[in-house]
Tab-separated table of C-alpha atoms in Angstrom:
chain	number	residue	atom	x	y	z
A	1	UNK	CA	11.956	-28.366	-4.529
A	2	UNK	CA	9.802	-26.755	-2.168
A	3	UNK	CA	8.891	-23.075	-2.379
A	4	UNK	CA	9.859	-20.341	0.301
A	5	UNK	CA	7.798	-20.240	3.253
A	6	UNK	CA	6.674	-16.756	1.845
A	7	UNK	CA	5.456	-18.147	-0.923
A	8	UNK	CA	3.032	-21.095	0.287
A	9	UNK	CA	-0.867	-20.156	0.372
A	10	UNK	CA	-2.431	-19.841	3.615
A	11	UNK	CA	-3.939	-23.167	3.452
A	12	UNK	CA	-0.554	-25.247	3.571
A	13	UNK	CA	0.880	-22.517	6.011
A	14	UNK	CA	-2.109	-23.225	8.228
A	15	UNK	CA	-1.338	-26.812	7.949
A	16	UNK	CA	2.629	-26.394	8.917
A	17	UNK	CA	1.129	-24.429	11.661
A	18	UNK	CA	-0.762	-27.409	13.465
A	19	UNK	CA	2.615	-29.383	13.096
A	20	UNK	CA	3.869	-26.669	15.071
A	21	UNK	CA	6.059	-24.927	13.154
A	22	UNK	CA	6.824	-21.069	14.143
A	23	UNK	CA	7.602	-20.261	10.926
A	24	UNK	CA	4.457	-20.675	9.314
A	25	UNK	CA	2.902	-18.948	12.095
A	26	UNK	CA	4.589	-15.933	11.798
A	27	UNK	CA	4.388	-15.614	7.958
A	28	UNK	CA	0.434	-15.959	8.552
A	29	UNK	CA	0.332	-13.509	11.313
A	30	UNK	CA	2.450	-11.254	9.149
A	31	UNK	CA	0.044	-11.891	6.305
A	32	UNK	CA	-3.154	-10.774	7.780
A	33	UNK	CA	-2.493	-8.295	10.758
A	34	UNK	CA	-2.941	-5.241	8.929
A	35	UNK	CA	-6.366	-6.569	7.261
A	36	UNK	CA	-7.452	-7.303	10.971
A	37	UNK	CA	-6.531	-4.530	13.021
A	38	UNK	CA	-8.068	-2.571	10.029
A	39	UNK	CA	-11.042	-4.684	10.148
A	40	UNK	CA	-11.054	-3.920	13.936
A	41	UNK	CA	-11.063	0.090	13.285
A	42	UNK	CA	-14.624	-0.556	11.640
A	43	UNK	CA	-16.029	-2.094	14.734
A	44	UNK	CA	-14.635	0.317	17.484
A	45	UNK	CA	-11.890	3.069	17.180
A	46	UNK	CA	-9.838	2.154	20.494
A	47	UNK	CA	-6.595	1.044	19.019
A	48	UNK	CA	-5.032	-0.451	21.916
A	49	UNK	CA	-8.204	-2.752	22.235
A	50	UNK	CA	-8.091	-4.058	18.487
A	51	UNK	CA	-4.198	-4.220	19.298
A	52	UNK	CA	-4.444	-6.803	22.502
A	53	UNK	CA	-7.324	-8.294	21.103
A	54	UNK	CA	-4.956	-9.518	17.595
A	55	UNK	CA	-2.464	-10.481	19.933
A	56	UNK	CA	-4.604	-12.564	22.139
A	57	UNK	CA	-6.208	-13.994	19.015
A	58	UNK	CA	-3.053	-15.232	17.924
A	59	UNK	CA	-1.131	-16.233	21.057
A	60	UNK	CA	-4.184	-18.654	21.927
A	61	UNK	CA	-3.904	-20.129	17.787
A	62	UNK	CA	-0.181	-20.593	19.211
A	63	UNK	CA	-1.310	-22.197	22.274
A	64	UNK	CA	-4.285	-24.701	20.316
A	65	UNK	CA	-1.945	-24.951	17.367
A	66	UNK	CA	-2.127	-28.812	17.364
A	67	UNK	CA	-6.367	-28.791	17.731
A	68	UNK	CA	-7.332	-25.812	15.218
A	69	UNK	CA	-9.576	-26.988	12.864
A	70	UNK	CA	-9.338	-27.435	9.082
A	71	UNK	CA	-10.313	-24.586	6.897
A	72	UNK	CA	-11.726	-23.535	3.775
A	73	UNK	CA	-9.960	-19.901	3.890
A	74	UNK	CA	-7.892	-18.629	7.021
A	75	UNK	CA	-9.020	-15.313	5.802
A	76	UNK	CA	-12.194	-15.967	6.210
A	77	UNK	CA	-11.765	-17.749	9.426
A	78	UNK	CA	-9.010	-15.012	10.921
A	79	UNK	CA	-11.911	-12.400	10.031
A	80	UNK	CA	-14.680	-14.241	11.892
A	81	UNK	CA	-12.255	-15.493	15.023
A	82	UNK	CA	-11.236	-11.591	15.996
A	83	UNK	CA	-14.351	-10.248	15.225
A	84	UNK	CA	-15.717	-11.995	17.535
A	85	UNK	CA	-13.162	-11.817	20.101
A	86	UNK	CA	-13.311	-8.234	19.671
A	87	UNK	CA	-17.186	-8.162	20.146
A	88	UNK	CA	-17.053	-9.663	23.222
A	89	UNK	CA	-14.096	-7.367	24.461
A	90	UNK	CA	-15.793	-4.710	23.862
A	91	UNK	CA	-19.561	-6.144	25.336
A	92	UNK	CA	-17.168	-6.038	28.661
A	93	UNK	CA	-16.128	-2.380	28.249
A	94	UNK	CA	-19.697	-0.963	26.711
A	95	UNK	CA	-19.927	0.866	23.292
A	96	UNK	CA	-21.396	4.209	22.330
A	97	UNK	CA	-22.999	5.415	19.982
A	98	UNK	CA	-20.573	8.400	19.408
A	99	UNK	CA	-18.017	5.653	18.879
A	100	UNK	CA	-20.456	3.459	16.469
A	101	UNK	CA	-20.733	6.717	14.302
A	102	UNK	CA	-16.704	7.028	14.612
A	103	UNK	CA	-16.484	3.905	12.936
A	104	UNK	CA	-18.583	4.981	9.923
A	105	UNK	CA	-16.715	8.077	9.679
A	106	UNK	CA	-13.600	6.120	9.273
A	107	UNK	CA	-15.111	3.824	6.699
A	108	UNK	CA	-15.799	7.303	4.159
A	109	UNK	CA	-12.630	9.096	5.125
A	110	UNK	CA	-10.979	5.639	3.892
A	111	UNK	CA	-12.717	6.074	0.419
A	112	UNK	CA	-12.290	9.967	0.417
A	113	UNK	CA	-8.758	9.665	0.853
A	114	UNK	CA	-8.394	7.085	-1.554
A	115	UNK	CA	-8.903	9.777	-4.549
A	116	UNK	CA	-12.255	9.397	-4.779
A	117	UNK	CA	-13.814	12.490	-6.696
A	118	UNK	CA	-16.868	12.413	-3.874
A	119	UNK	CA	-16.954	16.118	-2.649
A	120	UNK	CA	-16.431	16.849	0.979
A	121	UNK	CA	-20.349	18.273	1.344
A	122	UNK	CA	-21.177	14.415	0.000
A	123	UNK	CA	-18.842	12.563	2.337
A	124	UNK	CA	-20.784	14.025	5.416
A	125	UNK	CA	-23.958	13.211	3.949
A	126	UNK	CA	-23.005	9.975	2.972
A	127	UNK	CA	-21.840	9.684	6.793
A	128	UNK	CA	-24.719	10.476	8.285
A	129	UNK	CA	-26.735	8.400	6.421
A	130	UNK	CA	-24.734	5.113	6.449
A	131	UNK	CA	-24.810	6.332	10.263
A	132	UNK	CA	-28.574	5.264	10.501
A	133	UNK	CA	-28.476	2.107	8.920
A	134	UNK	CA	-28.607	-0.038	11.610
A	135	UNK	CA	-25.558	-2.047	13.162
A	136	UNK	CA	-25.352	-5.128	11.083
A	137	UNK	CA	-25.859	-3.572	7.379
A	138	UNK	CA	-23.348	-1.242	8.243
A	139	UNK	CA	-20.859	-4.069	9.519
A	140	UNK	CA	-22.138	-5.472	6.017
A	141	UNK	CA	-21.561	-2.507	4.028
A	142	UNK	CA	-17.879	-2.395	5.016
A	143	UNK	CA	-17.520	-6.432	4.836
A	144	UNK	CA	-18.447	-5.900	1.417
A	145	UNK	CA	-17.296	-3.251	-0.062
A	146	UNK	CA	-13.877	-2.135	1.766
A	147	UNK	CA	-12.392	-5.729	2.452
A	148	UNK	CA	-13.909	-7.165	-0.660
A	149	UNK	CA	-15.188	-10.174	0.380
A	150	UNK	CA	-18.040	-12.060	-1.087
A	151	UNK	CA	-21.515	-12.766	0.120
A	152	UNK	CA	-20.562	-16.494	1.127
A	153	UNK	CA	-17.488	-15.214	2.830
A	154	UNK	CA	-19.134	-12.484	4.679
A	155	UNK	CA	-22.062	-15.025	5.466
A	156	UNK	CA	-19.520	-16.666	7.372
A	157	UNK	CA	-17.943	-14.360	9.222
A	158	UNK	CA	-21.321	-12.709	10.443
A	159	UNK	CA	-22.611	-16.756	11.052
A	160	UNK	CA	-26.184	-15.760	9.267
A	161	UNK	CA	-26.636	-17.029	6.017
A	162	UNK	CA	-26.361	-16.473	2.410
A	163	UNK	CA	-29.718	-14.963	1.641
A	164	UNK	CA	-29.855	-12.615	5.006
A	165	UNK	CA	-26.359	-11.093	3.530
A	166	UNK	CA	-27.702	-10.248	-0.130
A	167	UNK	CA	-30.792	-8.973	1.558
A	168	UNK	CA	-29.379	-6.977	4.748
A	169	UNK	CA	-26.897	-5.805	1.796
A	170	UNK	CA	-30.049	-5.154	-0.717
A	171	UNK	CA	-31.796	-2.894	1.831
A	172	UNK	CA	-28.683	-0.999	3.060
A	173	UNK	CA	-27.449	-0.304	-0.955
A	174	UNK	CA	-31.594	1.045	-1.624
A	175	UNK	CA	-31.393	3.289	1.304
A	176	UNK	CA	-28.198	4.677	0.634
A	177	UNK	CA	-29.018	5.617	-3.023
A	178	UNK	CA	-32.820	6.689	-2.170
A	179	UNK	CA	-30.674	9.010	0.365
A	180	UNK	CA	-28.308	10.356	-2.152
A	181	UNK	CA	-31.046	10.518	-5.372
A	182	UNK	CA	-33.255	12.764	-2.868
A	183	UNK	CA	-30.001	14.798	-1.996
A	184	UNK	CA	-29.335	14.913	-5.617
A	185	UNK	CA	-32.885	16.400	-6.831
A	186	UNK	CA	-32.937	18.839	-3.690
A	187	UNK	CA	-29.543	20.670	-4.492
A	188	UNK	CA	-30.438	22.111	-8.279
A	189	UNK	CA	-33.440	23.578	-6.791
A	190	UNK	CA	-31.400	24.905	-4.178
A	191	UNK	CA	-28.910	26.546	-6.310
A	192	UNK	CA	-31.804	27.959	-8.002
A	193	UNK	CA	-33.715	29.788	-5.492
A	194	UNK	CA	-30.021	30.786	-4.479
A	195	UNK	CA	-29.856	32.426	-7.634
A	196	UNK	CA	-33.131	34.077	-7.715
């Protein structure tokens, strides 16, 4: 006996959908929206873009259903497909840098309100300096470390390969904790001449 729909991994439900089956479809769409329009809110704050953009993404896997191409992990391939659907959408529209920093605001207030014990004085410094890594070791940073995925995984999403992840995610991790160890050493002294 065949399991629920519910219950079949993404791979067989990706299968089901290239036999067309609407079922299947909407179980995967139901599966991963959140991930991607959350995904999305790292790479640009306008909701109603990342909205029509995951709606587009999926009405045109409805519309090539029967030529999509085998997978190792839909994740994987769902994450790479809208952001770069997304990219170009929003190369069309022009991006900011106010709204660049917007996304790496998002990315703390995600960890501050997830009861981290980071103090709110150390969330804006953290901010600001994830704010000056540049572009891609930031889009690394949150690959890594807020959807969980793995160096391969993230490799192919960002279509660079293996060794540029671990090292774009290498420098970004040193400059982040050089930041916060020279924060760290500045503040007793500060509380010190403070007390003087």
């Amino acid at each position: 006996m065949r399991p629920p729909f519910s219950d079949l991994p993404d791979s067989e439900l990706w299968l089901l959908l290239k036999k067309n089956n609407k079922k299947a479809f909407a179980i995967l769409y139901k599966r991963h929206a959140s991930t991607l329009i959350h995904s999305g809110f790292k790479i640009t704050p306008q909701k109603e873009l990342v909205k029509d953009t995951l709606q587009e993404l999926f009405t045109e896997f409805w519309n090539k259903r029967s030529t999509l191409s085998e997978v190792k992990s839909v994740k994987v391939y769902l994450l790479r497909a809208f952001r770069f659907k997304l990219l170009r959408a929003i190369s069309t529209k022009g991006r900011t840098r106010k709204q660049e920093i917007h996304d790496v605001s998002t990315i703390i207030d995600d960890t501050a309100n997830a009861g981290s014990d980071i103090s709110d004085e150390r969330i804006t410094f953290l901010k600001e300096k994830i704010a000056l890594l540049p572009e891609r070791q930031r889009e690394i940073i949150n690959l890594k470390f807020f959807q969980n995925l793995s160096n391969q995984e993230i490799s192919d999403i960002v279509n660079i390969n293996y060794q540029s992840v671990s090292n774009l995610l290498y420098r970004a991790i040193k400059k982040l904790k050089s930041s916060l160890k020279s924060s760290d050493s500045a503040q007793p002294s500060a509380s010190r001449s403070s007390q003087e």
